[in-house]
Amino acid sequence: QRTTTSPSKFHPLPLSNPASYLRPGTFLVAHPLLTGCFSRTVISILEHTQPSAEDYIPADEPVDTEEPNTTPTTHEGIRYAPGGTYGIIINRNHTKSSNNNNNNQQRTRTNRTLQEVIRNDCLPKGLRTAFGDVAVRDGGPVNISLQMIRIASGEEEEVVRIGGAVLPMIVEEEEDGVGVGVGDTKEEGGELMPMSQAKDGDSAVYFGGDVIQAAQSVIDGEMDKEKFSFLVGASCWEYGQLESEIARGYWLPCRGPPQTTFTGTYDHHLHDADDIGDGGGGGTTEGLWLSAMCALGKGEGDLAYLMSDNDDDDDDD
C-alpha cells in the first residue's frame, strides 16, 4: 500500500542533517523567539549549493589570490570556494507610512509599488508600463536587485518564453511503511526528493527569467500582470551557516506548496476558536508566519499564538 502526504500543506522537516533537504522547494519558518530582521519571517529557498570535491583546498595549501572569485573561506578547518544558500522572505511587504485623514496622530502603512521602490531612471519604460503599480515585497537585507516570481501554464510558457527555474515541490511517499522520494530519481533510505514539476493544476511557479520579456507579454495581452510577483532584496547564507542556524533552533524547516512563494499567503486553521484565540489564517502576508507555525504542529501553533498575544498586550500598554 502506498500513501502520499498532502502536497498542499506544510510538513515539518527534521532539524538534524539539514544538508539532506536544503534545496529549492524548502521553506524556513522563523522560531518565535528569533529577533532582528528575520523575526516572524518565512523564507523560500531558491538555490542551495555545496562545494564540490575539487573545490576543497587543504588549509595549509597556498591560495592563488590573483585568480578572480577563488578566494576561499574557512569552515571547520577546511578552506573552500564559495557556496551557500540563496532565498527570499515571502511574507514581508515593502511598506510606507502615510497620514490617515491628514491627522498626524493617525498614521497607516501602505504597500509600496514597483515604481516607488525603484527610481524611474533605473526602471525601463516597459517595466514601468506593465508593472509600475504592482505591490513589491521585501525579499531580505542582501542584494537589492529585483526578483521575479511568476505562475504560468506550460502552454503560456511555450508562447511567451520568459524562462527561469521551476520551483519544485518536495514530496515524500511511503511504500510498505518505508519512505521513498519522488522525482527524476529515487534514493533509498527515505530521502526527500524534489519533483521535476511544481504543479498546481496546469500551472507551475517560476523564479527568475527575462523581466523585459515578461513586461512585453503583459503589454501585448499574452499574460495577466496578476500572474507576476516582485521582490527587492534577498536572504543569503554562506556554506554551513544556515545548517548551523537550523541546528541551533533559529529556523523550523518544512516543505510545502510552491504557490506560497508566489502569493506570500497560506491558509491553515489548526486551532479551533474554543481552543485558543479565534483561530488563525494566512490569507495575508502578515498571517503567513502564524499559519505556517500552526501547520507544523499544535505545540508550535500554541507558542506562536502565545507570543502574538503577548505582543498585543504590549501594544495596549
mmCIF file of C-alpha atoms in Angstrom:
data_model
loop_
_atom_site.group_PDB
_atom_site.id
_atom_site.type_symbol
_atom_site.label_atom_id
_atom_site.label_comp_id
_atom_site.label_asym_id
_atom_site.label_seq_id
_atom_site.Cartn_x
_atom_site.Cartn_y
_atom_site.Cartn_z
ATOM 1 C CA GLN A 1 0.000 0.000 0.000
ATOM 2 C CA ARG A 2 1.277 3.452 -0.915
ATOM 3 C CA THR A 3 0.205 6.703 0.714
ATOM 4 C CA THR A 4 1.290 10.222 -0.075
ATOM 5 C CA THR A 5 1.246 13.155 2.323
ATOM 6 C CA SER A 6 -0.759 16.100 1.042
ATOM 7 C CA PRO A 7 1.324 18.342 -1.255
ATOM 8 C CA SER A 8 -0.945 21.324 -0.491
ATOM 9 C CA LYS A 9 0.134 21.614 3.152
ATOM 10 C CA PHE A 10 3.243 22.480 5.101
ATOM 11 C CA HIS A 11 5.009 19.484 6.645
ATOM 12 C CA PRO A 12 7.919 19.722 9.113
ATOM 13 C CA LEU A 13 11.398 18.539 8.165
ATOM 14 C CA PRO A 14 13.926 17.171 10.676
ATOM 15 C CA LEU A 15 16.298 19.535 12.445
ATOM 16 C CA SER A 16 19.118 17.017 12.049
ATOM 17 C CA ASN A 17 21.153 16.691 8.851
ATOM 18 C CA PRO A 18 19.720 19.744 7.055
ATOM 19 C CA ALA A 19 22.114 19.189 4.158
ATOM 20 C CA SER A 20 19.843 16.295 3.117
ATOM 21 C CA TYR A 21 16.906 18.581 2.343
ATOM 22 C CA LEU A 22 18.239 22.118 1.822
ATOM 23 C CA ARG A 23 17.337 22.781 -1.799
ATOM 24 C CA PRO A 24 14.859 24.827 -3.824
ATOM 25 C CA GLY A 25 11.385 23.993 -2.592
ATOM 26 C CA THR A 26 12.294 24.066 1.112
ATOM 27 C CA PHE A 27 10.765 26.671 3.432
ATOM 28 C CA LEU A 28 12.185 28.061 6.662
ATOM 29 C CA VAL A 29 9.863 29.383 9.377
ATOM 30 C CA ALA A 30 11.480 31.693 11.939
ATOM 31 C CA HIS A 31 11.332 30.452 15.537
ATOM 32 C CA PRO A 32 9.012 32.652 17.641
ATOM 33 C CA LEU A 33 11.953 33.800 19.769
ATOM 34 C CA LEU A 34 14.116 34.805 16.800
ATOM 35 C CA THR A 35 14.606 38.564 16.809
ATOM 36 C CA GLY A 36 16.078 41.066 14.373
ATOM 37 C CA CYS A 37 15.397 41.465 10.667
ATOM 38 C CA PHE A 38 14.205 37.856 10.310
ATOM 39 C CA SER A 39 11.684 37.981 13.163
ATOM 40 C CA ARG A 40 8.473 36.130 12.173
ATOM 41 C CA THR A 41 9.530 35.605 8.607
ATOM 42 C CA VAL A 42 9.035 32.705 6.225
ATOM 43 C CA ILE A 43 11.894 32.025 3.805
ATOM 44 C CA SER A 44 11.618 30.259 0.470
ATOM 45 C CA ILE A 45 14.903 28.705 -0.624
ATOM 46 C CA LEU A 46 15.630 29.323 -4.294
ATOM 47 C CA GLU A 47 19.176 27.986 -4.545
ATOM 48 C CA HIS A 48 21.483 25.881 -2.396
ATOM 49 C CA THR A 49 24.978 24.848 -3.454
ATOM 50 C CA GLN A 50 27.736 22.907 -1.769
ATOM 51 C CA PRO A 51 31.390 22.981 -2.748
ATOM 52 C CA SER A 52 32.305 20.056 -4.954
ATOM 53 C CA ALA A 53 35.216 17.776 -4.146
ATOM 54 C CA GLU A 54 37.586 19.760 -6.376
ATOM 55 C CA ASP A 55 36.608 22.992 -4.600
ATOM 56 C CA TYR A 56 38.039 21.870 -1.263
ATOM 57 C CA ILE A 57 41.521 23.199 -0.543
ATOM 58 C CA PRO A 58 43.719 21.877 2.257
ATOM 59 C CA ALA A 59 44.138 24.527 4.952
ATOM 60 C CA ASP A 60 47.945 24.610 4.523
ATOM 61 C CA GLU A 61 47.870 24.916 0.711
ATOM 62 C CA PRO A 62 48.742 28.365 -0.703
ATOM 63 C CA VAL A 63 45.971 30.227 -2.477
ATOM 64 C CA ASP A 64 46.304 31.927 -5.865
ATOM 65 C CA THR A 65 44.805 35.285 -4.926
ATOM 66 C CA GLU A 66 45.298 36.614 -8.460
ATOM 67 C CA GLU A 67 42.656 34.258 -9.803
ATOM 68 C CA PRO A 68 39.237 36.003 -9.561
ATOM 69 C CA ASN A 69 36.412 34.575 -7.425
ATOM 70 C CA THR A 70 38.571 31.821 -5.933
ATOM 71 C CA THR A 71 39.458 33.339 -2.572
ATOM 72 C CA PRO A 72 38.281 30.648 -0.150
ATOM 73 C CA THR A 73 36.897 30.995 3.345
ATOM 74 C CA THR A 74 37.413 28.684 6.292
ATOM 75 C CA HIS A 75 34.864 26.278 7.751
ATOM 76 C CA GLU A 76 35.780 23.625 10.318
ATOM 77 C CA GLY A 77 39.444 23.718 9.348
ATOM 78 C CA ILE A 78 38.838 23.384 5.625
ATOM 79 C CA ARG A 79 39.137 26.169 3.094
ATOM 80 C CA TYR A 80 36.742 26.033 0.182
ATOM 81 C CA ALA A 81 35.417 28.006 -2.753
ATOM 82 C CA PRO A 82 32.159 29.901 -2.180
ATOM 83 C CA GLY A 83 28.865 28.039 -1.826
ATOM 84 C CA GLY A 84 25.769 28.563 0.255
ATOM 85 C CA THR A 85 22.064 29.294 0.279
ATOM 86 C CA TYR A 86 20.029 31.917 -1.547
ATOM 87 C CA GLY A 87 16.423 32.606 -0.583
ATOM 88 C CA ILE A 88 13.786 35.280 -0.158
ATOM 89 C CA ILE A 89 11.473 36.427 2.621
ATOM 90 C CA ILE A 90 7.995 35.833 1.209
ATOM 91 C CA ASN A 91 5.760 37.348 3.921
ATOM 92 C CA ARG A 92 7.039 40.907 4.217
ATOM 93 C CA ASN A 93 5.713 43.751 2.094
ATOM 94 C CA HIS A 94 7.620 46.896 1.164
ATOM 95 C CA THR A 95 5.572 49.497 3.014
ATOM 96 C CA LYS A 96 5.490 53.231 3.547
ATOM 97 C CA SER A 97 3.977 55.316 6.327
ATOM 98 C CA SER A 98 1.306 57.875 5.499
ATOM 99 C CA ASN A 99 -1.073 60.157 7.341
ATOM 100 C CA ASN A 100 -4.643 58.997 7.830
ATOM 101 C CA ASN A 101 -7.193 61.711 7.071
ATOM 102 C CA ASN A 102 -4.484 64.365 7.418
ATOM 103 C CA ASN A 103 -4.225 63.571 11.115
ATOM 104 C CA ASN A 104 -0.603 63.308 12.193
ATOM 105 C CA GLN A 105 -1.674 61.239 15.187
ATOM 106 C CA GLN A 106 -3.107 58.538 12.943
ATOM 107 C CA ARG A 107 -0.604 57.011 10.537
ATOM 108 C CA THR A 108 -1.103 53.916 8.421
ATOM 109 C CA ARG A 109 1.264 51.754 6.442
ATOM 110 C CA THR A 110 0.550 51.038 2.790
ATOM 111 C CA ASN A 111 2.312 48.800 0.293
ATOM 112 C CA ARG A 112 4.888 50.385 -1.987
ATOM 113 C CA THR A 113 4.716 49.726 -5.701
ATOM 114 C CA LEU A 114 7.486 48.869 -8.133
ATOM 115 C CA GLN A 115 7.749 52.430 -9.437
ATOM 116 C CA GLU A 116 8.004 53.698 -5.852
ATOM 117 C CA VAL A 117 10.748 51.252 -4.854
ATOM 118 C CA ILE A 118 12.917 51.646 -7.970
ATOM 119 C CA ARG A 119 13.814 55.079 -9.354
ATOM 120 C CA ASN A 120 12.281 55.925 -12.715
ATOM 121 C CA ASP A 121 15.688 56.382 -14.329
ATOM 122 C CA CYS A 122 16.580 52.819 -13.263
ATOM 123 C CA LEU A 123 13.243 51.307 -14.326
ATOM 124 C CA PRO A 124 12.864 50.566 -18.059
ATOM 125 C CA LYS A 125 9.750 52.040 -19.648
ATOM 126 C CA GLY A 126 8.295 48.625 -20.443
ATOM 127 C CA LEU A 127 8.556 47.506 -16.826
ATOM 128 C CA ARG A 128 7.052 50.767 -15.625
ATOM 129 C CA THR A 129 4.135 50.422 -18.053
ATOM 130 C CA ALA A 130 3.397 46.777 -17.297
ATOM 131 C CA PHE A 131 4.211 46.510 -13.589
ATOM 132 C CA GLY A 132 4.683 50.030 -12.231
ATOM 133 C CA ASP A 133 1.635 49.833 -9.960
ATOM 134 C CA VAL A 134 2.303 46.283 -8.725
ATOM 135 C CA ALA A 135 2.982 45.965 -4.993
ATOM 136 C CA VAL A 136 6.502 44.812 -4.104
ATOM 137 C CA ARG A 137 7.634 42.554 -1.284
ATOM 138 C CA ASP A 138 10.857 42.826 0.720
ATOM 139 C CA GLY A 139 12.936 39.736 -0.029
ATOM 140 C CA GLY A 140 15.648 40.381 2.551
ATOM 141 C CA PRO A 141 18.571 42.535 3.621
ATOM 142 C CA VAL A 142 21.051 41.384 0.952
ATOM 143 C CA ASN A 143 21.232 42.238 -2.758
ATOM 144 C CA ILE A 144 18.816 44.994 -3.751
ATOM 145 C CA SER A 145 18.210 43.628 -7.245
ATOM 146 C CA LEU A 146 14.704 42.853 -8.479
ATOM 147 C CA GLN A 147 13.447 39.272 -8.029
ATOM 148 C CA MET A 148 10.582 37.971 -10.178
ATOM 149 C CA ILE A 149 8.254 35.113 -9.221
ATOM 150 C CA ARG A 150 5.538 34.146 -11.661
ATOM 151 C CA ILE A 151 2.958 31.486 -12.323
ATOM 152 C CA ALA A 152 2.278 30.104 -15.800
ATOM 153 C CA SER A 153 0.931 27.081 -17.576
ATOM 154 C CA GLY A 154 3.038 25.045 -19.950
ATOM 155 C CA GLU A 155 1.057 26.398 -22.892
ATOM 156 C CA GLU A 156 1.613 30.002 -21.773
ATOM 157 C CA GLU A 157 5.331 29.458 -21.338
ATOM 158 C CA GLU A 158 5.567 27.979 -24.832
ATOM 159 C CA VAL A 159 4.171 31.250 -26.176
ATOM 160 C CA VAL A 160 5.914 33.884 -24.062
ATOM 161 C CA ARG A 161 9.204 32.027 -23.391
ATOM 162 C CA ILE A 162 10.167 34.123 -20.366
ATOM 163 C CA GLY A 163 12.355 31.371 -18.928
ATOM 164 C CA GLY A 164 13.539 30.945 -15.359
ATOM 165 C CA ALA A 165 13.641 27.983 -13.000
ATOM 166 C CA VAL A 166 10.590 25.977 -11.955
ATOM 167 C CA LEU A 167 10.267 25.863 -8.177
ATOM 168 C CA PRO A 168 9.905 22.185 -7.225
ATOM 169 C CA MET A 169 7.527 20.580 -4.786
ATOM 170 C CA ILE A 170 9.306 18.383 -2.249
ATOM 171 C CA VAL A 171 7.159 15.333 -1.524
ATOM 172 C CA GLU A 172 7.517 12.110 0.394
ATOM 173 C CA GLU A 173 5.849 8.804 -0.327
ATOM 174 C CA GLU A 174 5.548 5.812 1.942
ATOM 175 C CA GLU A 175 5.553 2.425 0.354
ATOM 176 C CA ASP A 176 5.102 -0.568 2.676
ATOM 177 C CA GLY A 177 5.998 1.700 5.556
ATOM 178 C CA VAL A 178 9.261 2.847 4.017
ATOM 179 C CA GLY A 179 9.570 6.427 2.820
ATOM 180 C CA VAL A 180 10.887 6.970 -0.684
ATOM 181 C CA GLY A 181 11.370 10.138 -2.630
ATOM 182 C CA VAL A 182 9.564 11.140 -5.781
ATOM 183 C CA GLY A 183 11.419 12.941 -8.517
ATOM 184 C CA ASP A 184 13.556 12.277 -11.536
ATOM 185 C CA THR A 185 15.285 9.597 -9.463
ATOM 186 C CA LYS A 186 14.547 7.731 -6.253
ATOM 187 C CA GLU A 187 17.010 7.148 -3.481
ATOM 188 C CA GLU A 188 16.927 4.550 -0.748
ATOM 189 C CA GLY A 189 16.541 5.404 2.893
ATOM 190 C CA GLY A 190 13.525 7.690 2.768
ATOM 191 C CA GLU A 191 15.287 10.627 1.126
ATOM 192 C CA LEU A 192 13.100 13.641 0.392
ATOM 193 C CA MET A 193 13.355 14.494 -3.278
ATOM 194 C CA PRO A 194 12.040 17.410 -5.349
ATOM 195 C CA MET A 195 9.501 16.672 -8.047
ATOM 196 C CA SER A 196 10.637 17.680 -11.506
ATOM 197 C CA GLN A 197 7.461 19.768 -11.906
ATOM 198 C CA ALA A 198 5.900 22.142 -9.374
ATOM 199 C CA LYS A 199 2.324 21.861 -10.472
ATOM 200 C CA ASP A 200 -0.881 23.373 -9.171
ATOM 201 C CA GLY A 201 -3.443 22.200 -11.674
ATOM 202 C CA ASP A 202 -1.959 23.176 -15.007
ATOM 203 C CA SER A 203 0.386 25.877 -13.689
ATOM 204 C CA ALA A 204 3.941 25.956 -12.398
ATOM 205 C CA VAL A 205 5.746 28.557 -10.281
ATOM 206 C CA TYR A 206 8.859 30.072 -11.862
ATOM 207 C CA PHE A 207 11.694 32.060 -10.340
ATOM 208 C CA GLY A 208 13.723 34.463 -12.466
ATOM 209 C CA GLY A 209 13.584 34.771 -16.213
ATOM 210 C CA ASP A 210 13.605 37.686 -18.641
ATOM 211 C CA VAL A 211 11.789 40.590 -16.922
ATOM 212 C CA ILE A 212 11.760 42.651 -20.136
ATOM 213 C CA GLN A 213 10.077 39.797 -21.989
ATOM 214 C CA ALA A 214 7.677 39.426 -19.047
ATOM 215 C CA ALA A 215 6.695 43.086 -19.329
ATOM 216 C CA GLN A 216 6.212 42.796 -23.087
ATOM 217 C CA SER A 217 3.966 39.741 -22.651
ATOM 218 C CA VAL A 218 1.691 41.817 -20.388
ATOM 219 C CA ILE A 219 1.707 44.813 -22.748
ATOM 220 C CA ASP A 220 0.842 42.508 -25.674
ATOM 221 C CA GLY A 221 -2.007 40.913 -23.691
ATOM 222 C CA GLU A 222 -0.431 37.447 -23.669
ATOM 223 C CA MET A 223 -0.146 37.314 -19.865
ATOM 224 C CA ASP A 224 -2.040 38.941 -16.973
ATOM 225 C CA LYS A 225 0.083 41.052 -14.657
ATOM 226 C CA GLU A 226 -1.622 39.342 -11.695
ATOM 227 C CA LYS A 227 0.452 36.274 -12.587
ATOM 228 C CA PHE A 228 3.664 38.116 -11.663
ATOM 229 C CA SER A 229 5.057 38.964 -8.235
ATOM 230 C CA PHE A 230 8.148 41.061 -7.497
ATOM 231 C CA LEU A 231 10.524 41.343 -4.565
ATOM 232 C CA VAL A 232 13.512 43.556 -3.885
ATOM 233 C CA GLY A 233 16.323 42.105 -1.809
ATOM 234 C CA ALA A 234 17.275 38.567 -0.840
ATOM 235 C CA SER A 235 18.408 36.450 2.106
ATOM 236 C CA CYS A 236 21.777 34.722 1.793
ATOM 237 C CA TRP A 237 23.916 32.385 3.901
ATOM 238 C CA GLU A 238 27.439 31.191 3.258
ATOM 239 C CA TYR A 239 28.119 27.474 3.185
ATOM 240 C CA GLY A 240 27.470 25.875 6.565
ATOM 241 C CA GLN A 241 25.932 28.990 8.131
ATOM 242 C CA LEU A 242 22.287 28.078 7.610
ATOM 243 C CA GLU A 243 22.881 24.477 8.677
ATOM 244 C CA SER A 244 24.315 25.819 11.937
ATOM 245 C CA GLU A 245 21.347 28.141 12.492
ATOM 246 C CA ILE A 246 18.875 25.288 11.947
ATOM 247 C CA ALA A 247 20.783 23.074 14.389
ATOM 248 C CA ARG A 248 20.588 25.850 16.991
ATOM 249 C CA GLY A 249 16.838 26.160 16.543
ATOM 250 C CA TYR A 250 16.656 29.532 14.811
ATOM 251 C CA TRP A 251 14.622 28.081 11.950
ATOM 252 C CA LEU A 252 11.909 25.436 11.613
ATOM 253 C CA PRO A 253 12.387 23.818 8.192
ATOM 254 C CA CYS A 254 9.410 22.485 6.281
ATOM 255 C CA ARG A 255 8.178 21.532 2.841
ATOM 256 C CA GLY A 256 5.052 22.935 1.275
ATOM 257 C CA PRO A 257 3.322 24.266 -1.831
ATOM 258 C CA PRO A 258 5.460 26.387 -4.189
ATOM 259 C CA GLN A 259 2.430 28.630 -4.733
ATOM 260 C CA THR A 260 3.097 30.058 -1.264
ATOM 261 C CA THR A 261 6.289 31.614 -2.654
ATOM 262 C CA PHE A 262 4.241 33.343 -5.330
ATOM 263 C CA THR A 263 1.372 34.600 -3.162
ATOM 264 C CA GLY A 264 3.111 35.064 0.189
ATOM 265 C CA THR A 265 -0.022 33.657 1.813
ATOM 266 C CA TYR A 266 -1.120 30.293 3.154
ATOM 267 C CA ASP A 267 -4.368 29.252 4.832
ATOM 268 C CA HIS A 268 -4.221 26.756 7.660
ATOM 269 C CA HIS A 269 -6.540 26.686 10.680
ATOM 270 C CA LEU A 270 -5.064 24.344 13.246
ATOM 271 C CA HIS A 271 -6.717 25.843 16.316
ATOM 272 C CA ASP A 272 -10.445 25.974 16.879
ATOM 273 C CA ALA A 273 -11.867 29.180 18.281
ATOM 274 C CA ASP A 274 -12.671 27.389 21.552
ATOM 275 C CA ASP A 275 -9.070 26.199 21.900
ATOM 276 C CA ILE A 276 -7.080 29.398 21.665
ATOM 277 C CA GLY A 277 -7.885 32.857 20.420
ATOM 278 C CA ASP A 278 -10.196 32.845 17.422
ATOM 279 C CA GLY A 279 -8.152 30.739 15.046
ATOM 280 C CA GLY A 280 -5.579 31.928 12.565
ATOM 281 C CA GLY A 281 -5.362 32.230 8.847
ATOM 282 C CA GLY A 282 -2.653 33.107 6.399
ATOM 283 C CA GLY A 283 -4.763 34.878 3.824
ATOM 284 C CA THR A 284 -2.441 37.885 4.146
ATOM 285 C CA THR A 285 1.338 38.090 4.210
ATOM 286 C CA GLU A 286 1.105 39.191 7.844
ATOM 287 C CA GLY A 287 -0.691 35.955 8.729
ATOM 288 C CA LEU A 288 1.599 33.583 6.834
ATOM 289 C CA TRP A 289 4.065 33.096 9.686
ATOM 290 C CA LEU A 290 1.303 32.291 12.185
ATOM 291 C CA SER A 291 -0.416 29.907 9.775
ATOM 292 C CA ALA A 292 2.862 28.147 8.991
ATOM 293 C CA MET A 293 3.585 27.697 12.697
ATOM 294 C CA CYS A 294 0.136 26.201 13.195
ATOM 295 C CA ALA A 295 0.623 23.858 10.239
ATOM 296 C CA LEU A 296 3.853 22.496 11.760
ATOM 297 C CA GLY A 297 2.105 21.210 14.886
ATOM 298 C CA LYS A 298 -0.160 22.129 17.777
ATOM 299 C CA GLY A 299 2.760 22.869 20.074
ATOM 300 C CA GLU A 300 4.311 25.220 17.558
ATOM 301 C CA GLY A 301 0.939 26.886 16.979
ATOM 302 C CA ASP A 302 0.322 27.312 20.714
ATOM 303 C CA LEU A 303 3.682 29.030 21.138
ATOM 304 C CA ALA A 304 3.075 31.288 18.137
ATOM 305 C CA TYR A 305 -0.318 32.356 19.461
ATOM 306 C CA LEU A 306 1.143 32.949 22.914
ATOM 307 C CA MET A 307 3.846 35.209 21.502
ATOM 308 C CA SER A 308 1.287 37.062 19.384
ATOM 309 C CA ASP A 309 -0.970 37.574 22.393
ATOM 310 C CA ASN A 310 1.972 38.962 24.369
ATOM 311 C CA ASP A 311 2.666 41.445 21.572
ATOM 312 C CA ASP A 312 -0.955 42.558 21.592
ATOM 313 C CA ASP A 313 -0.763 43.117 25.345
ATOM 314 C CA ASP A 314 2.428 45.177 24.949
ATOM 315 C CA ASP A 315 0.760 47.307 22.267
ATOM 316 C CA ASP A 316 -2.163 48.030 24.600
ATOM 317 C CA ASP A 317 0.090 49.240 27.416
#
